[in-house]
Short mmCIF file of C-alpha atoms and ligand atoms in Angstrom, two decimals:
data_model
loop_
_atom_site.label_atom_id
_atom_site.label_comp_id
_atom_site.label_asym_id
_atom_site.label_seq_id
_atom_site.Cartn_x
_atom_site.Cartn_y
_atom_site.Cartn_z
CA UNK A 1 107.72 121.63 103.75
CA UNK A 2 109.98 118.97 102.07
CA UNK A 3 108.00 116.27 100.28
CA UNK A 4 108.50 112.90 101.94
CA UNK A 5 108.70 109.59 100.06
CA UNK A 6 106.68 106.64 101.40
CA UNK A 7 106.07 103.10 100.15
CA UNK A 8 102.73 101.30 100.31
CA UNK A 9 102.73 97.50 99.94
CA UNK A 10 99.31 95.93 99.41
CA UNK A 11 98.73 92.40 100.72
CA UNK A 12 95.43 91.10 99.31
CA UNK A 13 94.71 88.16 101.61
CA UNK A 14 92.09 87.67 104.33
CA UNK A 15 91.20 84.49 106.21
CA UNK A 16 87.53 85.38 105.69
CA UNK A 17 85.83 88.50 104.37
CA UNK A 18 84.03 90.74 106.86
CA UNK A 19 80.48 91.50 105.70
CA UNK A 20 81.00 95.28 105.42
CA UNK A 21 84.38 95.30 103.65
CA UNK A 22 84.94 96.11 99.97
CA UNK A 23 88.72 96.40 100.11
CA UNK A 24 90.82 94.72 97.40
CA UNK A 25 91.20 91.48 99.32
CA UNK A 26 90.49 87.81 98.67
CA UNK A 27 90.16 84.50 100.44
CA UNK A 28 92.33 81.61 99.20
CA UNK A 29 89.59 80.17 96.93
CA UNK A 30 89.25 83.46 94.97
CA UNK A 31 92.88 83.82 93.97
CA UNK A 32 93.07 81.95 90.70
CA UNK A 33 92.47 83.50 87.27
CA UNK A 34 93.49 82.55 83.72
CA UNK A 35 95.94 79.91 84.91
CA UNK A 36 97.77 82.17 87.41
CA UNK A 37 97.44 81.41 91.10
CA UNK A 38 98.40 83.81 93.83
CA UNK A 39 99.11 82.45 97.28
CA UNK A 40 100.51 83.65 100.57
CA UNK A 41 103.49 81.33 99.98
CA UNK A 42 104.54 82.93 96.67
CA UNK A 43 103.46 86.52 97.26
CA UNK A 44 106.68 87.96 98.68
CA UNK A 45 108.70 86.83 95.63
CA UNK A 46 106.34 88.69 93.30
CA UNK A 47 106.32 91.82 95.44
CA UNK A 48 110.12 91.78 95.45
CA UNK A 49 110.09 91.30 91.67
CA UNK A 50 107.94 94.41 91.32
CA UNK A 51 110.36 96.32 93.54
CA UNK A 52 113.34 95.12 91.49
CA UNK A 53 111.85 95.29 87.98
CA UNK A 54 112.12 99.05 87.70
CA UNK A 55 108.46 99.62 86.78
CA UNK A 56 108.03 101.70 89.93
CA UNK A 57 109.56 104.72 88.20
CA UNK A 58 112.05 105.80 90.82
CA UNK A 59 111.11 109.43 91.34
CA UNK A 60 114.51 110.73 92.55
CA UNK A 61 117.25 109.87 95.01
CA UNK A 62 115.20 110.41 98.19
CA UNK A 63 115.25 107.64 100.78
CA UNK A 64 111.99 106.04 101.83
CA UNK A 65 110.89 107.52 105.15
CA UNK A 66 107.73 105.50 105.77
CA UNK A 67 106.60 102.01 104.73
CA UNK A 68 103.04 100.78 105.20
CA UNK A 69 101.92 97.18 104.66
CA UNK A 70 98.13 97.31 104.26
CA UNK A 71 95.46 94.97 103.14
CA UNK A 72 93.84 92.74 103.42
CA UNK A 73 95.66 91.19 106.31
CA UNK A 74 99.44 91.46 105.76
CA UNK A 75 100.03 89.38 108.89
CA UNK A 76 98.65 86.30 107.14
CA UNK A 77 102.09 86.22 105.50
CA UNK A 78 104.98 84.69 107.44
CA UNK A 79 106.84 87.41 109.38
CA UNK A 80 110.15 86.62 107.65
CA UNK A 81 108.50 87.23 104.25
CA UNK A 82 107.34 90.71 105.28
CA UNK A 83 110.86 91.39 106.56
CA UNK A 84 112.31 90.16 103.24
CA UNK A 85 110.12 92.66 101.34
CA UNK A 86 111.32 95.43 103.65
CA UNK A 87 114.93 94.41 102.95
CA UNK A 88 114.27 94.65 99.19
CA UNK A 89 112.88 98.17 99.59
CA UNK A 90 115.93 99.09 101.65
CA UNK A 91 118.41 97.79 99.11
CA UNK A 92 116.62 99.16 96.00
CA UNK A 93 115.56 102.56 97.33
CA UNK A 94 117.33 103.18 100.64
CA UNK A 95 115.40 103.41 103.88
CA UNK A 96 115.91 106.27 106.35
CA UNK A 97 117.51 105.12 109.63
CA UNK A 98 114.51 106.30 111.61
CA UNK A 99 111.95 105.07 109.04
CA UNK A 100 108.45 104.33 110.30
CA UNK A 101 107.53 100.78 109.23
CA UNK A 102 103.88 99.85 109.83
CA UNK A 103 101.79 96.80 109.26
CA UNK A 104 98.07 96.39 109.62
CA UNK A 105 97.01 93.23 111.41
CA UNK A 106 93.90 91.35 112.32
CA UNK A 107 94.16 90.62 116.09
CA UNK A 108 93.81 86.87 115.59
CA UNK A 109 96.46 86.72 112.86
CA UNK A 110 99.44 87.27 115.19
CA UNK A 111 101.22 85.51 118.05
CA UNK A 112 103.82 86.76 120.53
CA UNK A 113 106.64 85.10 118.52
CA UNK A 114 105.35 86.47 115.23
CA UNK A 115 105.34 90.04 116.56
CA UNK A 116 108.86 89.62 117.97
CA UNK A 117 110.12 88.52 114.54
CA UNK A 118 108.48 91.52 112.84
CA UNK A 119 109.91 93.95 115.36
CA UNK A 120 113.39 92.43 115.18
CA UNK A 121 113.17 92.68 111.38
CA UNK A 122 112.63 96.47 111.48
CA UNK A 123 108.89 97.05 111.98
CA UNK A 124 108.17 99.96 114.34
CA UNK A 125 104.39 100.34 114.26
CA UNK A 126 101.37 98.04 114.15
CA UNK A 127 97.70 98.77 113.66
CA UNK A 128 95.12 96.22 114.81
CA UNK A 129 91.55 96.11 113.49
CA UNK A 130 89.66 95.96 116.80
CA UNK A 131 86.39 97.59 115.61
CA UNK A 132 84.42 97.09 118.86
CA UNK A 133 84.56 95.43 122.26
CA UNK A 134 80.90 94.33 122.12
CA UNK A 135 80.62 90.71 121.03
CA UNK A 136 77.24 91.26 119.29
CA UNK A 137 78.78 94.13 117.26
CA UNK A 138 81.77 91.96 116.29
CA UNK A 139 79.25 89.31 115.24
CA UNK A 140 77.23 91.71 113.09
CA UNK A 141 80.47 92.89 111.46
CA UNK A 142 81.44 89.20 110.92
CA UNK A 143 84.76 89.65 112.69
CA UNK A 144 86.65 86.47 113.55
CA UNK A 145 88.29 87.60 116.84
CA UNK A 146 87.11 88.32 120.37
CA UNK A 147 87.64 91.71 121.96
CA UNK A 148 90.09 90.21 124.47
CA UNK A 149 92.30 88.96 121.64
CA UNK A 150 93.04 92.55 120.59
CA UNK A 151 94.28 93.45 124.06
CA UNK A 152 96.50 90.33 124.19
CA UNK A 153 97.95 91.27 120.79
CA UNK A 154 98.56 94.87 121.93
CA UNK A 155 100.44 93.62 125.03
CA UNK A 156 102.54 91.21 122.91
CA UNK A 157 103.38 94.03 120.47
CA UNK A 158 104.61 96.22 123.32
CA UNK A 159 106.61 93.34 124.85
CA UNK A 160 108.20 92.78 121.44
CA UNK A 161 109.30 96.44 121.44
CA UNK A 162 106.89 98.08 118.96
CA UNK A 163 107.21 101.85 119.42
CA UNK A 164 103.69 102.62 118.23
CA UNK A 165 100.53 100.55 118.54
CA UNK A 166 97.18 101.58 117.09
CA UNK A 167 93.65 100.19 116.92
CA UNK A 168 90.90 100.76 114.35
CA UNK A 169 87.31 101.16 115.51
CA UNK A 170 84.09 101.06 113.49
CA UNK A 171 81.28 103.04 115.09
CA UNK A 172 77.62 103.55 114.27
CA UNK A 173 76.89 99.96 113.21
CA UNK A 174 73.31 98.75 113.46
CA UNK A 175 74.04 96.51 116.48
CA UNK A 176 75.85 99.19 118.50
CA UNK A 177 74.29 101.21 121.34
CA UNK A 178 75.82 104.28 122.98
CA UNK A 179 76.68 102.04 125.95
CA UNK A 180 78.53 99.58 123.67
CA UNK A 181 80.64 102.42 122.33
CA UNK A 182 81.30 103.79 125.83
CA UNK A 183 82.39 100.31 126.95
CA UNK A 184 84.63 99.92 123.88
CA UNK A 185 86.26 103.29 124.58
CA UNK A 186 86.77 102.38 128.25
CA UNK A 187 88.85 99.39 127.08
CA UNK A 188 90.64 101.44 124.41
CA UNK A 189 91.84 104.12 126.85
CA UNK A 190 93.08 101.46 129.29
CA UNK A 191 95.14 99.71 126.61
CA UNK A 192 98.82 100.45 126.01
CA UNK A 193 98.28 102.11 122.63
CA UNK A 194 99.19 105.55 121.33
CA UNK A 195 96.91 105.83 118.31
CA UNK A 196 93.26 105.26 117.41
CA UNK A 197 91.51 105.40 114.02
CA UNK A 198 87.71 105.51 114.27
CA UNK A 199 85.59 105.12 111.13
CA UNK A 200 81.82 105.42 110.89
CA UNK A 201 80.39 102.29 109.29
CA UNK A 202 79.88 102.69 105.55
CA UNK A 203 77.57 100.12 103.96
CA UNK A 204 79.50 99.63 100.73
CA UNK A 205 77.54 98.54 97.64
CA UNK A 206 78.15 94.91 96.66
CA UNK A 207 79.03 93.72 100.18
CA UNK A 208 77.15 91.05 102.14
CA UNK A 209 76.07 93.78 104.54
CA UNK A 210 74.57 95.83 101.68
CA UNK A 211 72.64 92.74 100.53
CA UNK A 212 71.23 92.30 104.05
CA UNK A 213 70.17 95.96 104.10
CA UNK A 214 68.53 95.54 100.66
CA UNK A 215 66.61 92.48 101.90
CA UNK A 216 65.42 94.43 104.94
CA UNK A 217 67.24 92.11 107.37
CA UNK A 218 69.19 94.96 108.94
CA UNK A 219 68.73 98.72 108.93
CA UNK A 220 70.90 101.02 106.82
CA UNK A 221 73.66 102.82 108.74
CA UNK A 222 72.44 106.15 110.09
CA UNK A 223 74.39 109.39 109.55
CA UNK A 224 72.58 110.92 112.54
CA UNK A 225 73.73 108.12 114.85
CA UNK A 226 77.29 108.42 113.54
CA UNK A 227 77.20 112.20 114.11
CA UNK A 228 75.95 111.62 117.66
CA UNK A 229 78.69 109.05 118.41
CA UNK A 230 81.65 111.00 117.00
CA UNK A 231 81.74 113.53 119.91
CA UNK A 232 81.56 110.63 122.40
CA UNK A 233 84.74 109.22 120.81
CA UNK A 234 86.46 112.59 120.57
CA UNK A 235 85.68 113.64 124.14
CA UNK A 236 86.67 110.30 125.69
CA UNK A 237 89.95 110.07 123.78
CA UNK A 238 90.76 113.75 124.47
CA UNK A 239 90.22 113.20 128.19
CA UNK A 240 92.82 110.40 128.08
CA UNK A 241 95.73 112.10 126.36
CA UNK A 242 94.82 111.56 122.69
CA UNK A 243 94.49 114.52 120.32
CA UNK A 244 92.79 114.44 116.93
CA UNK A 245 95.24 115.14 114.10
CA UNK A 246 92.96 114.06 111.25
CA UNK A 247 89.17 113.84 111.34
CA UNK A 248 89.20 110.04 111.93
CA UNK A 249 92.56 109.76 113.74
CA UNK A 250 93.73 110.50 117.27
CA UNK A 251 97.22 110.08 118.77
CA UNK A 252 99.15 110.59 121.96
CA UNK A 253 102.10 113.00 121.42
CA UNK A 254 104.47 111.47 118.84
CA UNK A 255 102.08 108.62 117.97
CA UNK A 256 100.76 110.12 114.72
CA UNK A 257 101.08 107.85 111.66
CA UNK A 258 103.68 109.61 109.52
CA UNK A 259 102.85 107.47 106.48
CA UNK A 260 99.23 108.55 106.44
CA UNK A 261 100.22 112.16 107.11
CA UNK A 262 102.26 111.88 103.88
CA UNK A 263 99.02 110.98 102.01
CA UNK A 264 97.03 113.82 103.55
CA UNK A 265 99.78 116.35 102.77
CA UNK A 266 99.72 114.97 99.23
CA UNK A 267 103.42 114.03 99.33
CA UNK A 268 104.91 111.16 97.28
CA UNK A 269 104.69 107.41 97.64
CA UNK A 270 105.46 104.21 95.76
CA UNK A 271 102.62 101.71 95.32
CA UNK A 272 103.42 98.00 95.25
CA UNK A 273 101.01 95.10 94.81
CA UNK A 274 97.61 94.64 93.13
CA UNK A 275 95.45 97.76 93.12
CA UNK A 276 98.09 99.82 94.97
CA UNK A 277 98.20 103.49 94.01
CA UNK A 278 101.34 105.61 93.75
CA UNK A 279 101.74 109.38 93.64
CA UNK A 280 104.60 111.57 92.55
CA UNK A 281 104.27 115.33 92.21
CA UNK A 282 100.80 115.40 90.71
CA UNK A 283 101.07 112.13 88.71
CA UNK A 284 99.02 109.21 89.97
CA UNK A 285 99.57 105.60 88.89
CA UNK A 286 97.78 102.46 89.93
CA UNK A 287 98.48 98.74 89.61
CA UNK A 288 95.95 96.38 88.00
CA UNK A 289 93.46 95.34 90.63
CA UNK A 290 93.13 91.55 90.58
CA UNK A 291 96.07 89.78 92.25
CA UNK A 292 96.26 87.09 89.54
CA UNK A 293 96.32 89.67 86.70
CA UNK A 294 98.96 91.64 88.58
CA UNK A 295 100.98 88.46 89.22
CA UNK A 296 100.81 87.43 85.54
CA UNK A 297 102.28 90.82 84.55
CA UNK A 298 105.05 90.50 87.15
CA UNK A 299 105.84 86.90 86.05
CA UNK A 300 106.30 88.03 82.44
CA UNK A 301 108.27 91.17 83.41
CA UNK A 302 105.54 93.39 81.96
CA UNK A 303 104.37 96.57 83.61
CA UNK A 304 101.70 95.85 86.25
CA UNK A 305 100.35 99.41 86.02
CA UNK A 306 96.73 99.69 84.93
CA UNK A 307 96.94 103.38 84.17
CA UNK A 308 98.26 106.76 85.22
CA UNK A 309 97.00 110.31 85.15
CA UNK A 310 98.71 113.65 85.31
CA UNK A 311 96.59 115.99 87.39
CA UNK A 312 96.11 119.56 86.18
CA UNK A 313 97.12 122.32 88.59
CA UNK A 314 93.45 122.89 89.36
CA UNK A 315 92.91 119.16 90.09
CA UNK A 316 95.97 119.20 92.35
CA UNK A 317 94.61 122.23 94.19
CA UNK A 318 91.30 120.43 94.74
CA UNK A 319 93.10 117.34 96.03
CA UNK A 320 94.96 119.49 98.54
CA UNK A 321 91.66 120.97 99.75
CA UNK A 322 90.07 117.52 100.07
CA UNK A 323 92.99 116.00 101.98
CA UNK A 324 94.50 118.83 103.98
CA UNK A 325 91.29 120.30 105.32
CA UNK A 326 90.85 117.06 107.30
CA UNK A 327 94.11 117.64 109.18
CA UNK A 328 94.32 119.51 112.48
CA UNK A 329 97.26 121.48 111.02
CA UNK A 330 94.67 122.89 108.61
CA UNK A 331 94.49 123.93 104.98
CA UNK A 332 96.92 126.65 103.81
CA UNK A 333 94.79 129.48 102.41
CA UNK A 334 96.92 129.59 99.22
CA UNK A 335 95.00 126.57 97.94
CA UNK A 336 91.70 128.47 97.86
CA UNK A 337 90.44 130.36 94.80
CA UNK A 338 88.82 133.76 95.31
CA UNK A 339 85.38 132.11 95.42
CA UNK A 340 86.74 129.46 97.82
CA UNK A 341 88.03 132.25 100.10
CA UNK A 342 84.58 133.79 100.42
CA UNK A 343 83.08 130.33 101.14
CA UNK A 344 85.74 129.85 103.84
CA UNK A 345 84.85 133.23 105.38
CA UNK A 346 81.17 132.14 105.44
CA UNK A 347 82.17 128.88 107.14
CA UNK A 348 84.15 130.83 109.76
CA UNK A 349 81.03 132.92 110.50
CA UNK A 350 78.99 129.69 110.76
CA UNK A 351 81.48 128.33 113.31
CA UNK A 352 82.67 125.45 111.08
CA UNK A 353 86.18 126.80 110.43
CA UNK A 354 88.68 128.87 112.38
CA UNK A 355 91.42 130.94 110.80
CA UNK A 356 94.90 130.31 112.25
CA UNK A 357 97.31 132.73 110.56
CA UNK A 358 97.67 131.49 106.96
CA UNK A 359 95.44 128.42 107.40
CA UNK A 360 91.86 127.40 108.05
CA UNK A 361 91.21 124.64 110.58
CA UNK A 362 88.01 122.66 111.22
CA UNK A 363 86.21 123.46 114.48
CA UNK A 364 84.58 120.66 116.51
CA UNK A 365 81.30 121.12 114.62
CA UNK A 366 83.18 121.53 111.33
CA UNK A 367 84.75 118.09 111.80
CA UNK A 368 81.27 116.54 111.60
CA UNK A 369 80.66 118.26 108.27
CA UNK A 370 84.14 117.98 106.76
CA UNK A 371 83.06 116.31 103.50
CA UNK A 372 80.36 118.90 102.76
CA UNK A 373 82.77 121.73 103.54
CA UNK A 374 85.34 120.38 101.09
CA UNK A 375 82.71 120.52 98.34
CA UNK A 376 81.93 124.16 99.25
CA UNK A 377 85.59 125.26 99.26
CA UNK A 378 86.33 123.57 95.92
CA UNK A 379 85.07 126.53 93.90
C1 LIG B 401 92.64 96.65 106.05
S1 LIG B 401 91.60 96.79 107.44
C2 LIG B 401 92.66 96.60 108.87
C3 LIG B 401 93.44 95.32 109.07
C4 LIG B 401 92.71 93.99 109.10
N1 LIG B 401 92.34 93.63 107.76
C5 LIG B 401 91.52 94.00 110.01
O1 LIG B 401 90.43 94.25 109.51
O2 LIG B 401 91.69 93.75 111.19
C6 LIG B 401 91.35 98.52 107.49
C7 LIG B 401 90.25 99.11 108.36
O3 LIG B 401 89.28 99.74 107.55
C8 LIG B 401 88.08 99.87 108.26
N2 LIG B 401 86.96 99.58 107.35
C9 LIG B 401 86.95 98.70 106.33
N3 LIG B 401 85.74 98.72 105.70
C10 LIG B 401 84.99 99.63 106.35
C11 LIG B 401 83.63 100.10 106.19
N4 LIG B 401 82.83 99.63 105.23
N5 LIG B 401 83.17 101.06 107.05
C12 LIG B 401 83.99 101.56 108.01
N6 LIG B 401 85.26 101.14 108.22
C13 LIG B 401 85.75 100.20 107.39
C14 LIG B 401 88.17 98.91 109.44
O4 LIG B 401 88.23 99.66 110.65
C15 LIG B 401 89.46 98.16 109.20
O5 LIG B 401 90.12 97.87 110.41
S1 LIG B 402 88.10 94.55 107.37
FE1 LIG B 402 90.16 93.70 107.31
S2 LIG B 402 89.92 91.47 107.84
FE2 LIG B 402 87.92 92.26 107.28
S3 LIG B 402 87.72 91.73 105.08
FE3 LIG B 402 88.43 93.90 105.24
S4 LIG B 402 90.62 93.78 105.08
FE4 LIG B 402 89.89 91.68 105.59
#
């Protein structure tokens, strides 16, 4: 399988921070450090500088096939600035004619006109953080939008011409009942989308939600509840034309996110912006994390990379197991050691894996235990 080249652009801005989120993102007041200020207004220039400064270590002459603007909330930036960054990637690296160009978006960060400008500037795919249709769940998660706003944004994206539209869901939160999830899914399957990512709530250390759990104000998230809700999601989406292609991702035919598939197949990608990681044939590099530290390096034409590591062949093999086992296309058996093979045979007998020619693929029950299985096959 030829290795594809992607580009990830990190945009570290959010209007407000959701209580559960520990992503590398900041509100306006947090973006100053050691005399350097980072703002939405000046961000595109610095991203373009990083693209042009040559610190990205151009791996070879391949064109970029997928671009992903993630965050944070990339759509807090003006649409023409995102398009300008895309143009810089095109002129420095070359962009395939049929490139997939995605942005993440918070539903209340876009308008009809904004989406039209993004689409006309070359964006083909958009992923909205919906999380839930239940207002009390959105409130617990400290989301700033209503459920209805997501469906308006989805309709505007389609009117603008976006080929692929996705929503993210968070399930298993303390405020959610089975009925809330069923109601959310009823809205999801009615919407004009071709992709869903569903993540079980993780209470990340250091977040406001973790502090509330520590103070006993809300319960911890329950693995049992998440395991009970996952089949509800899978069965409802499957009954409406979506197929799982990664443990947390479902798509209608052709709606799969090619950029993320590149990560799970352990292909190559450029990483631009604070904290962004890059990967090229077993070498990983990552930018310094704080936006102001990153910006200071860019402003003085110094390398913004915090560090890099060259993975040993055994580390690369383990990465393949961790990432590729989660895909419906399965893990090629070549990546397993002899001990890993016998663990895989055990898992087949237990009904957690199926063998499909030269690959092992998670069964329905195996999908619920994917992380534990990875650890077993690592031997
Ligand atoms: C960068 S955000 C998506 C775009 C935008 N910032 C938004 O939230 O609407 C990426 C996604 O990660 C998921 N996520 C973030 N933190 C999570 C957590 N602690 N547990 C489960 N899912 C989480 C959410 O579904 C979120 O939509
Ligand atoms: S979930 Fe999205 S909007 Fe909320 S803080 Fe995280 S990145 Fe920002």
